[in-house]
Coordinates of C-alpha atoms in Angstrom, one line a residue:
M9 CA 138.1 106.0 109.8
G10 CA 139.8 104.2 106.9
R11 CA 142.9 103.8 104.8
A12 CA 143.3 103.2 101.1
F13 CA 145.9 101.1 99.2
V14 CA 146.5 100.2 95.6
Y15 CA 147.2 96.6 96.6
V16 CA 146.0 94.6 99.6
I17 CA 147.0 91.1 100.5
L18 CA 144.6 89.4 102.8
G19 CA 146.4 86.7 104.8
G20 CA 149.9 86.5 106.2
G21 CA 151.0 83.0 105.3
V22 CA 153.7 81.8 102.9
A23 CA 152.0 83.1 99.8
A24 CA 151.8 86.6 101.2
G25 CA 155.5 86.8 101.8
Y26 CA 156.4 85.7 98.3
A27 CA 153.8 88.0 96.8
A28 CA 155.3 90.9 98.7
L29 CA 158.8 90.2 97.5
E30 CA 157.5 89.9 93.9
F31 CA 155.7 93.3 94.2
T32 CA 159.0 95.0 95.2
R33 CA 160.9 93.4 92.3
R34 CA 158.2 94.7 89.9
G35 CA 158.4 98.3 91.2
V36 CA 155.7 98.7 93.7
S37 CA 155.8 102.2 95.2
E38 CA 156.1 103.0 98.9
G39 CA 152.7 103.1 100.6
E40 CA 150.9 101.2 97.8
L41 CA 150.9 97.7 99.4
C42 CA 149.3 96.5 102.6
I43 CA 149.3 93.0 104.2
I44 CA 146.6 92.1 106.7
S45 CA 147.1 89.1 108.9
E46 CA 145.4 87.6 111.9
E47 CA 148.8 86.3 113.1
P48 CA 151.0 88.7 115.1
V49 CA 154.1 88.1 113.1
A50 CA 155.3 88.8 109.5
P51 CA 154.9 85.9 107.0
Y52 CA 157.0 82.9 107.6
E53 CA 157.8 79.5 106.0
R54 CA 155.1 77.2 107.5
P55 CA 156.9 73.9 106.7
A56 CA 159.4 74.7 109.5
L57 CA 156.7 74.3 112.1
S58 CA 156.5 70.5 111.7
K59 CA 160.3 70.1 111.3
G60 CA 163.0 72.4 112.7
F61 CA 160.6 74.1 115.1
L62 CA 160.0 70.9 117.0
L63 CA 163.6 69.7 117.3
P64 CA 164.8 69.0 120.9
E65 CA 168.2 70.8 120.3
S66 CA 168.7 74.1 118.6
P67 CA 165.1 74.4 117.3
A68 CA 164.2 76.8 114.6
R69 CA 162.8 80.1 115.8
L70 CA 161.9 83.4 114.1
P71 CA 163.3 85.4 112.5
S72 CA 165.3 82.5 111.1
F73 CA 162.5 81.2 108.9
H74 CA 160.6 84.3 107.7
T75 CA 159.8 84.1 104.0
C76 CA 161.5 83.8 101.6
V77 CA 164.5 81.8 103.0
A78 CA 163.2 78.4 101.9
A79 CA 163.7 79.5 98.3
N80 CA 167.2 80.7 99.1
D81 CA 166.0 84.3 98.7
E82 CA 165.7 87.3 100.9
K83 CA 164.6 87.0 104.5
L84 CA 161.6 89.3 104.9
T85 CA 161.8 90.5 108.5
P86 CA 159.5 93.3 109.8
K87 CA 162.4 95.7 109.2
W88 CA 162.4 94.6 105.5
Y89 CA 158.7 95.5 105.1
K90 CA 159.3 98.9 106.7
E91 CA 162.3 99.7 104.5
H92 CA 160.2 98.9 101.4
G93 CA 157.2 100.9 102.4
I94 CA 154.9 98.0 102.9
E95 CA 152.3 98.3 105.6
L96 CA 151.9 95.3 107.9
V97 CA 148.6 95.1 109.7
L98 CA 149.2 92.2 112.1
G99 CA 147.1 90.6 114.7
T100 CA 144.0 91.8 112.9
R101 CA 140.9 89.9 111.8
V102 CA 138.9 91.0 108.8
K103 CA 135.2 90.4 109.6
S104 CA 133.7 91.3 106.3
V105 CA 134.6 92.1 102.7
D106 CA 132.6 94.1 100.1
V107 CA 133.9 93.0 96.7
R108 CA 131.7 95.4 94.8
R109 CA 132.8 98.4 96.8
K110 CA 136.4 97.1 97.1
T111 CA 136.5 97.5 100.9
L112 CA 137.4 95.4 103.9
L113 CA 136.2 95.9 107.5
S114 CA 138.5 94.8 110.3
S115 CA 137.3 93.6 113.7
T116 CA 138.5 96.9 115.1
G117 CA 136.1 98.8 112.9
E118 CA 138.6 100.1 110.4
T119 CA 137.8 100.2 106.7
I120 CA 140.5 99.5 104.3
S121 CA 139.9 100.0 100.6
Y122 CA 141.9 98.6 97.6
K123 CA 142.2 98.7 93.9
F124 CA 143.5 95.1 93.7
L125 CA 143.0 92.4 96.3
I126 CA 145.0 89.2 96.6
I127 CA 143.3 86.6 98.8
A128 CA 145.9 84.6 100.6
T129 CA 143.8 83.4 103.5
G130 CA 145.0 79.8 103.2
A131 CA 143.1 77.2 105.1
R132 CA 142.3 76.2 108.7
A133 CA 142.8 72.9 110.4
L134 CA 139.8 70.7 110.6
K135 CA 138.7 70.3 114.3
L136 CA 137.6 67.1 116.0
E137 CA 134.3 68.7 116.9
E138 CA 133.4 68.8 113.2
F139 CA 133.4 65.0 113.4
G140 CA 131.4 64.8 116.6
V141 CA 134.3 64.5 119.0
E142 CA 134.6 66.9 121.9
G143 CA 137.9 67.8 123.6
S144 CA 140.0 70.1 121.3
D145 CA 140.3 72.6 124.1
A146 CA 142.1 70.2 126.4
E147 CA 145.6 71.5 127.2
N148 CA 147.3 68.3 125.8
V149 CA 145.4 68.1 122.5
C150 CA 147.3 69.9 119.8
Y151 CA 146.9 70.9 116.1
L152 CA 149.6 72.3 113.9
R153 CA 148.7 75.0 111.4
D154 CA 150.3 78.3 112.6
L155 CA 153.0 79.6 114.9
S156 CA 150.6 79.6 117.9
D157 CA 149.8 75.9 117.4
A158 CA 153.6 75.2 117.1
N159 CA 154.4 76.9 120.3
R160 CA 151.7 75.0 122.1
L161 CA 152.8 71.7 120.7
A162 CA 156.5 72.4 121.6
T163 CA 155.5 73.2 125.2
A164 CA 153.5 70.0 125.4
I165 CA 156.4 67.9 124.0
Q166 CA 158.7 69.4 126.7
S167 CA 156.2 68.6 129.4
N168 CA 155.8 65.0 128.3
A169 CA 159.2 63.6 127.9
N170 CA 159.2 59.8 127.6
G171 CA 155.4 59.9 127.6
D172 CA 152.8 58.4 125.3
A173 CA 151.6 60.4 122.3
V174 CA 148.7 59.5 120.0
V175 CA 148.8 61.0 116.5
I176 CA 145.4 61.2 114.8
G177 CA 145.8 61.2 111.0
G178 CA 148.2 59.5 108.6
G179 CA 148.8 62.4 106.2
Y180 CA 151.5 65.1 106.0
I181 CA 151.1 66.5 109.5
G182 CA 150.6 63.1 111.1
M183 CA 153.8 61.6 109.5
E184 CA 156.0 64.7 110.1
C185 CA 154.8 65.2 113.7
A186 CA 155.2 61.6 114.5
A187 CA 158.9 61.8 113.3
S188 CA 159.4 64.9 115.5
L189 CA 157.9 63.3 118.5
V190 CA 160.1 60.2 118.1
I191 CA 163.2 62.5 117.9
N192 CA 162.0 64.0 121.2
K193 CA 161.9 60.5 122.8
I194 CA 158.2 60.3 123.0
N195 CA 156.3 57.0 122.4
V196 CA 154.1 57.4 119.4
T197 CA 151.0 55.6 118.2
M198 CA 149.4 56.7 114.9
V199 CA 145.7 56.2 114.3
F200 CA 144.0 56.6 110.9
P201 CA 141.1 55.1 109.0
E202 CA 142.9 54.3 105.8
A203 CA 144.8 51.0 105.0
H204 CA 148.1 52.8 104.9
C205 CA 149.8 56.2 105.6
M206 CA 149.7 59.0 103.0
A207 CA 146.8 57.2 101.3
R208 CA 146.1 60.1 98.9
L209 CA 149.6 59.8 97.4
F210 CA 151.5 56.7 98.5
T211 CA 150.9 53.3 96.9
P212 CA 150.7 50.4 99.4
K213 CA 154.2 49.3 98.4
I214 CA 155.7 52.8 99.0
A215 CA 153.7 53.2 102.2
S216 CA 154.8 49.8 103.6
L217 CA 158.5 50.8 103.3
Y218 CA 158.0 54.1 105.3
E219 CA 155.8 52.4 107.8
E220 CA 158.4 49.7 108.4
Y221 CA 161.0 52.4 109.1
Y222 CA 158.7 54.1 111.5
R223 CA 158.1 50.9 113.3
A224 CA 161.8 50.4 113.6
K225 CA 161.9 53.8 115.4
G226 CA 159.2 52.6 117.8
V227 CA 156.1 54.0 116.2
K228 CA 152.9 51.8 116.4
F229 CA 150.2 51.9 113.8
V230 CA 146.5 51.4 114.4
K231 CA 144.7 51.4 111.0
G232 CA 141.2 51.2 109.8
T233 CA 139.6 53.0 112.7
V234 CA 138.9 56.4 114.1
L235 CA 138.8 58.4 117.3
T236 CA 135.4 58.4 119.0
S237 CA 136.1 60.1 122.4
F238 CA 138.6 61.0 125.1
E239 CA 139.1 60.0 128.7
F240 CA 139.8 63.0 131.0
D241 CA 141.2 63.4 134.5
S242 CA 139.9 65.8 137.1
N243 CA 141.8 68.7 135.5
K244 CA 140.2 68.0 132.1
K245 CA 143.4 66.7 130.7
V246 CA 143.2 63.8 128.2
T247 CA 144.5 60.6 129.7
A248 CA 143.3 58.1 127.0
V249 CA 141.9 57.9 123.5
N250 CA 138.9 55.7 122.7
L251 CA 138.7 54.2 119.2
K252 CA 135.8 53.0 117.1
D253 CA 137.2 49.5 117.1
G254 CA 136.8 49.3 120.9
N255 CA 140.5 49.8 121.7
Q256 CA 141.7 52.4 124.2
L257 CA 145.1 54.0 124.0
P258 CA 146.9 55.8 126.9
A259 CA 147.7 59.4 126.0
D260 CA 149.8 62.1 127.6
L261 CA 149.7 64.1 124.4
V262 CA 147.4 64.0 121.3
V263 CA 148.3 65.5 118.0
V264 CA 145.5 65.9 115.5
G265 CA 146.1 66.2 111.7
I266 CA 142.9 65.3 109.9
G267 CA 142.9 67.8 107.1
I268 CA 142.2 71.4 106.3
R269 CA 139.4 73.5 104.9
P270 CA 140.0 76.7 102.8
N271 CA 139.2 80.0 104.3
T272 CA 136.6 81.2 101.8
S273 CA 133.7 82.3 104.1
L274 CA 134.3 86.0 103.5
F275 CA 133.8 85.6 99.8
E276 CA 130.9 83.1 99.5
G277 CA 128.1 84.7 97.6
Q278 CA 130.5 87.3 96.1
L279 CA 133.0 85.2 94.2
T280 CA 132.7 81.8 92.4
I281 CA 133.6 78.9 94.6
D282 CA 134.8 75.6 93.0
K283 CA 136.1 72.4 94.6
G284 CA 136.2 74.1 98.0
G285 CA 138.3 77.1 96.9
I286 CA 138.0 80.4 95.1
K287 CA 137.9 79.7 91.4
V288 CA 140.5 81.7 89.4
N289 CA 141.7 81.7 85.8
S290 CA 145.2 81.1 84.5
K291 CA 146.2 84.5 85.8
M292 CA 145.0 83.7 89.3
Q293 CA 142.1 86.2 88.7
S294 CA 138.8 85.4 90.3
S295 CA 135.3 86.0 89.0
D296 CA 135.8 89.7 90.0
S297 CA 138.6 91.2 87.8
S298 CA 140.1 93.2 90.7
V299 CA 140.4 90.2 93.0
Y300 CA 143.0 87.4 92.8
A301 CA 143.5 84.3 94.9
I302 CA 146.7 82.3 95.6
G303 CA 147.9 79.3 97.6
D304 CA 145.7 76.8 99.4
V305 CA 142.5 78.9 99.0
A306 CA 142.7 79.0 95.1
T307 CA 141.2 76.6 92.7
F308 CA 143.1 77.1 89.4
P309 CA 143.4 75.4 86.0
V310 CA 146.2 72.9 85.8
K311 CA 147.1 73.2 82.1
L312 CA 148.9 69.9 82.0
F313 CA 145.8 67.9 82.9
G314 CA 143.1 70.2 81.6
D315 CA 141.4 70.3 84.9
M316 CA 140.7 72.7 87.8
R317 CA 142.6 71.8 91.0
R318 CA 143.0 73.2 94.5
L319 CA 146.5 72.2 95.8
E320 CA 147.5 72.1 99.4
H321 CA 151.3 72.5 99.3
V322 CA 153.8 75.3 99.9
D323 CA 155.3 75.1 96.4
S324 CA 152.0 76.0 94.8
A325 CA 151.6 78.8 97.3
R326 CA 155.0 80.3 96.4
K327 CA 154.6 80.1 92.6
S328 CA 151.0 81.1 92.4
A329 CA 151.9 84.2 94.5
R330 CA 154.6 85.3 92.1
H331 CA 152.3 84.7 89.1
A332 CA 149.4 86.7 90.5
V333 CA 151.6 89.7 91.2
S334 CA 153.1 89.4 87.7
A335 CA 149.5 89.3 86.2
I336 CA 148.5 92.4 88.2
M337 CA 151.6 94.5 87.5
E338 CA 152.4 93.4 84.0
P339 CA 149.3 91.8 82.5
E340 CA 150.4 92.0 78.9
K341 CA 153.6 90.2 79.6
T342 CA 152.2 87.5 81.8
G343 CA 151.2 84.2 80.3
E344 CA 149.1 81.3 81.7
F345 CA 150.1 79.8 85.0
D346 CA 151.6 76.5 83.7
Y347 CA 152.1 74.7 87.0
L348 CA 153.2 71.1 87.5
P349 CA 151.8 69.8 90.8
F350 CA 154.7 69.1 93.2
F351 CA 154.8 67.6 96.7
Y352 CA 157.7 66.7 98.9
S353 CA 158.6 65.8 102.4
R354 CA 161.7 65.1 104.6
V355 CA 161.4 62.9 107.7
F356 CA 164.2 61.0 109.5
A357 CA 166.7 60.0 106.8
F358 CA 164.1 60.1 104.0
S359 CA 163.5 62.8 101.4
W360 CA 161.0 62.3 98.6
Q361 CA 159.5 64.3 95.8
F362 CA 156.4 63.8 93.7
Y363 CA 155.4 65.5 90.5
G364 CA 152.1 65.3 88.5
D365 CA 149.0 63.4 89.3
P366 CA 148.8 60.0 91.2
V367 CA 146.2 58.4 89.0
G368 CA 146.2 55.4 86.6
E369 CA 148.3 52.4 86.6
V370 CA 151.4 52.4 88.9
V371 CA 154.8 51.0 88.0
H372 CA 157.4 50.8 90.8
F373 CA 161.2 50.8 90.2
G374 CA 164.4 51.0 92.2
E375 CA 165.9 49.5 95.3
F376 CA 162.9 49.0 97.6
E377 CA 164.8 46.3 99.5
D378 CA 167.4 48.6 101.0
G379 CA 165.1 51.7 101.0
K380 CA 167.7 54.0 99.5
T381 CA 166.6 55.1 96.0
F382 CA 163.3 54.0 94.6
G383 CA 160.3 55.4 92.9
A384 CA 157.1 54.9 90.9
Y385 CA 155.5 56.2 87.7
W386 CA 151.7 56.7 87.2
I387 CA 150.5 55.9 83.7
K388 CA 147.1 57.1 82.4
K389 CA 145.7 56.5 78.9
G390 CA 149.2 55.4 77.8
H391 CA 151.0 58.5 79.0
L392 CA 153.2 59.3 82.0
V393 CA 151.2 61.6 84.4
G394 CA 152.9 61.2 87.7
S395 CA 156.4 60.5 89.1
F396 CA 157.7 59.7 92.6
L397 CA 161.3 59.4 93.7
E398 CA 162.9 58.8 97.1
G399 CA 166.6 59.4 97.7
G400 CA 167.3 61.1 94.5
S401 CA 169.9 63.7 93.7
K402 CA 169.0 67.3 92.7
E403 CA 169.6 66.4 89.1
E404 CA 167.5 63.2 89.3
Y405 CA 164.6 65.1 90.8
E406 CA 164.8 67.7 88.1
T407 CA 164.8 64.9 85.5
I408 CA 161.6 63.3 86.8
S409 CA 160.0 66.7 86.9
K410 CA 160.8 67.5 83.3
A411 CA 159.8 64.0 82.1
T412 CA 156.4 64.3 83.9
Q413 CA 155.8 67.7 82.3
L414 CA 156.4 66.2 78.9
K415 CA 153.8 63.4 79.4
P416 CA 155.6 60.9 77.2
A417 CA 153.8 57.9 75.8
V418 CA 154.4 54.6 77.5
T419 CA 153.6 51.3 75.7
D420 CA 155.4 48.6 77.8
L421 CA 154.9 48.8 81.6
E422 CA 157.3 45.9 82.3
E423 CA 160.0 47.6 80.4
L424 CA 159.2 50.9 82.1
G425 CA 159.8 49.2 85.5
R426 CA 163.1 47.7 84.3
E427 CA 164.3 51.1 83.0
G428 CA 163.2 52.9 86.1
L429 CA 164.9 56.3 86.4
G430 CA 166.6 55.7 83.1
F431 CA 163.2 56.1 81.3
A432 CA 162.9 59.7 82.6
Q433 CA 166.5 60.4 81.7
T434 CA 165.9 59.2 78.1
V435 CA 162.8 61.2 77.7
V436 CA 164.5 64.4 78.8
S437 CA 167.6 63.8 76.8
Q438 CA 165.7 63.1 73.6
H439 CA 163.5 66.1 74.0
I440 CA 166.5 68.5 73.7
V441 CA 167.0 69.7 70.2
P442 CA 170.8 70.0 69.6
E443 CA 172.2 73.0 67.7
V444 CA 173.4 71.9 64.2
K445 CA 176.7 73.4 63.0
D446 CA 178.2 72.5 59.6
V447 CA 177.0 68.9 59.7
P448 CA 177.5 67.1 56.3
S449 CA 174.3 66.2 54.5
S450 CA 175.2 62.5 54.7
E451 CA 175.3 62.8 58.5
L452 CA 172.0 64.6 58.5
V453 CA 170.4 61.9 56.5
R454 CA 171.9 59.2 58.8
Q455 CA 170.6 61.1 61.9
A456 CA 167.2 61.7 60.4
S457 CA 166.9 58.0 59.4
R458 CA 167.8 56.9 62.9
A459 CA 165.1 59.2 64.4
V460 CA 162.5 57.8 62.0
M461 CA 163.6 54.2 62.6
M462 CA 163.5 54.4 66.4
E463 CA 161.7 51.3 67.6
K464 CA 159.7 53.0 70.3
P465 CA 159.4 56.7 69.8
L466 CA 158.4 58.5 72.9
H467 CA 156.4 61.1 71.1
V468 CA 154.5 61.2 67.8
W469 CA 156.0 64.6 67.5
H470 CA 159.5 63.1 67.5
A471 CA 158.6 60.7 64.7
A472 CA 156.9 63.4 62.6
T473 CA 159.8 65.7 63.0
G474 CA 162.2 62.9 61.9
V475 CA 160.1 62.3 58.7
L476 CA 160.1 66.0 57.9
V477 CA 163.8 66.3 58.4
A478 CA 164.5 63.2 56.3
A479 CA 162.2 64.3 53.5
S480 CA 163.8 67.8 53.5
V481 CA 167.3 66.4 53.4
A482 CA 166.4 64.0 50.6
A483 CA 164.9 66.8 48.6
F484 CA 168.0 68.9 49.1
A485 CA 170.3 66.1 48.1
F486 CA 168.2 65.5 44.9
W487 CA 168.3 69.2 44.0
Y488 CA 172.0 69.5 44.8
G489 CA 172.8 66.5 42.7
R490 CA 171.0 67.9 39.7
R491 CA 172.8 71.2 40.0
R492 CA 176.2 69.5 40.2
R493 CA 175.4 67.7 37.0
R494 CA 174.5 71.0 35.3
W495 CA 177.8 72.5 36.6

């Protein structure tokens, strides 16, 4: 037996939900779209799992965080999918895909065919066993990738009030789970091999500020080492963590956040794989024209940097989903996916955002002493390529985003540090071209001259434009003067 759909989304994470909403807005007909997911629930906002879901009081629970509420958009409950004629095939694993024949085979033996396939399979959490450590099946060892993991972790937290937790990993999951454990009055020790937390993004200076705040909340850090084994009691429950440096840490609960791996196995040998993900073009289209990939599983061209990237963040999942649907439904009207890499996190009283690429020389700015508003710029080959800001307003975050997108030239790093956020504000304000209405020619000349004489133009384009405007105005003035003499 089998079913046929025009569009099939394989995977039920964040990207699937946003793709479904985009399909309805672009006129998908009833019965044309199907979503297949291993999870038993409709797509939801995964960031809630490490934040609101773990709160000790009034924790977030479905249906409150179904997609697409995080974008202040519609909440796509199961009822919504039914009302829009979208088939949800939940709790179902696809065991094989035949790209050439455009078919999927489920674990139940059902064949589902498609005209267009969107791969939204996301990624899975790396397990300790992949690093030679046994014990992931212990009842008090937890990962956090999906709703099942979150339920398991929430239960473990409730069972170990005032106990000792060891968090393995110093990245997103490690930092956010550590904060949630502290809020639940659990003693936390973080273990990771790097010199500081969030090593792929944070500079040592930025990391030290967050680490000091965590220490003030009672969190301990053990850096430069890794987990090698567990100690178990007679019920095969973990009681301690053994580290490579010889230390042993007591543990009532262990949370593991050591990275993810894209779910590409169904397509290896059928589609082009690059940098661990399914390679797509600027329309999110794979090496097979009928197959698209979005979210964590997709490796796509980042136009700003002229490079292929696979990004692991919810913002990329949401936006790539919308773009892929647009490319499928209205290919002639859909341009390139011009995405600025964006990452953010909110823990305790902190809220930071990062845009661009954390490469090159780093210039810090702001009030690091009081930890309220501070940031950093990354400069590569004389241009701004990355911006980080903690404690900014909505307008300030938008400003650093726009400035990073523009990639302005930077010639004086010391001055950049002194200007701080003001640099980004200047870049953005000078990029806006004002509307000219009945401006006297003398004023045009004065403005053009000021543009040309700017001591440190942010763009060659700005200077060139100024020269052209000045030359045009001068020519006009000369012509006008000659005409007046003839009159």
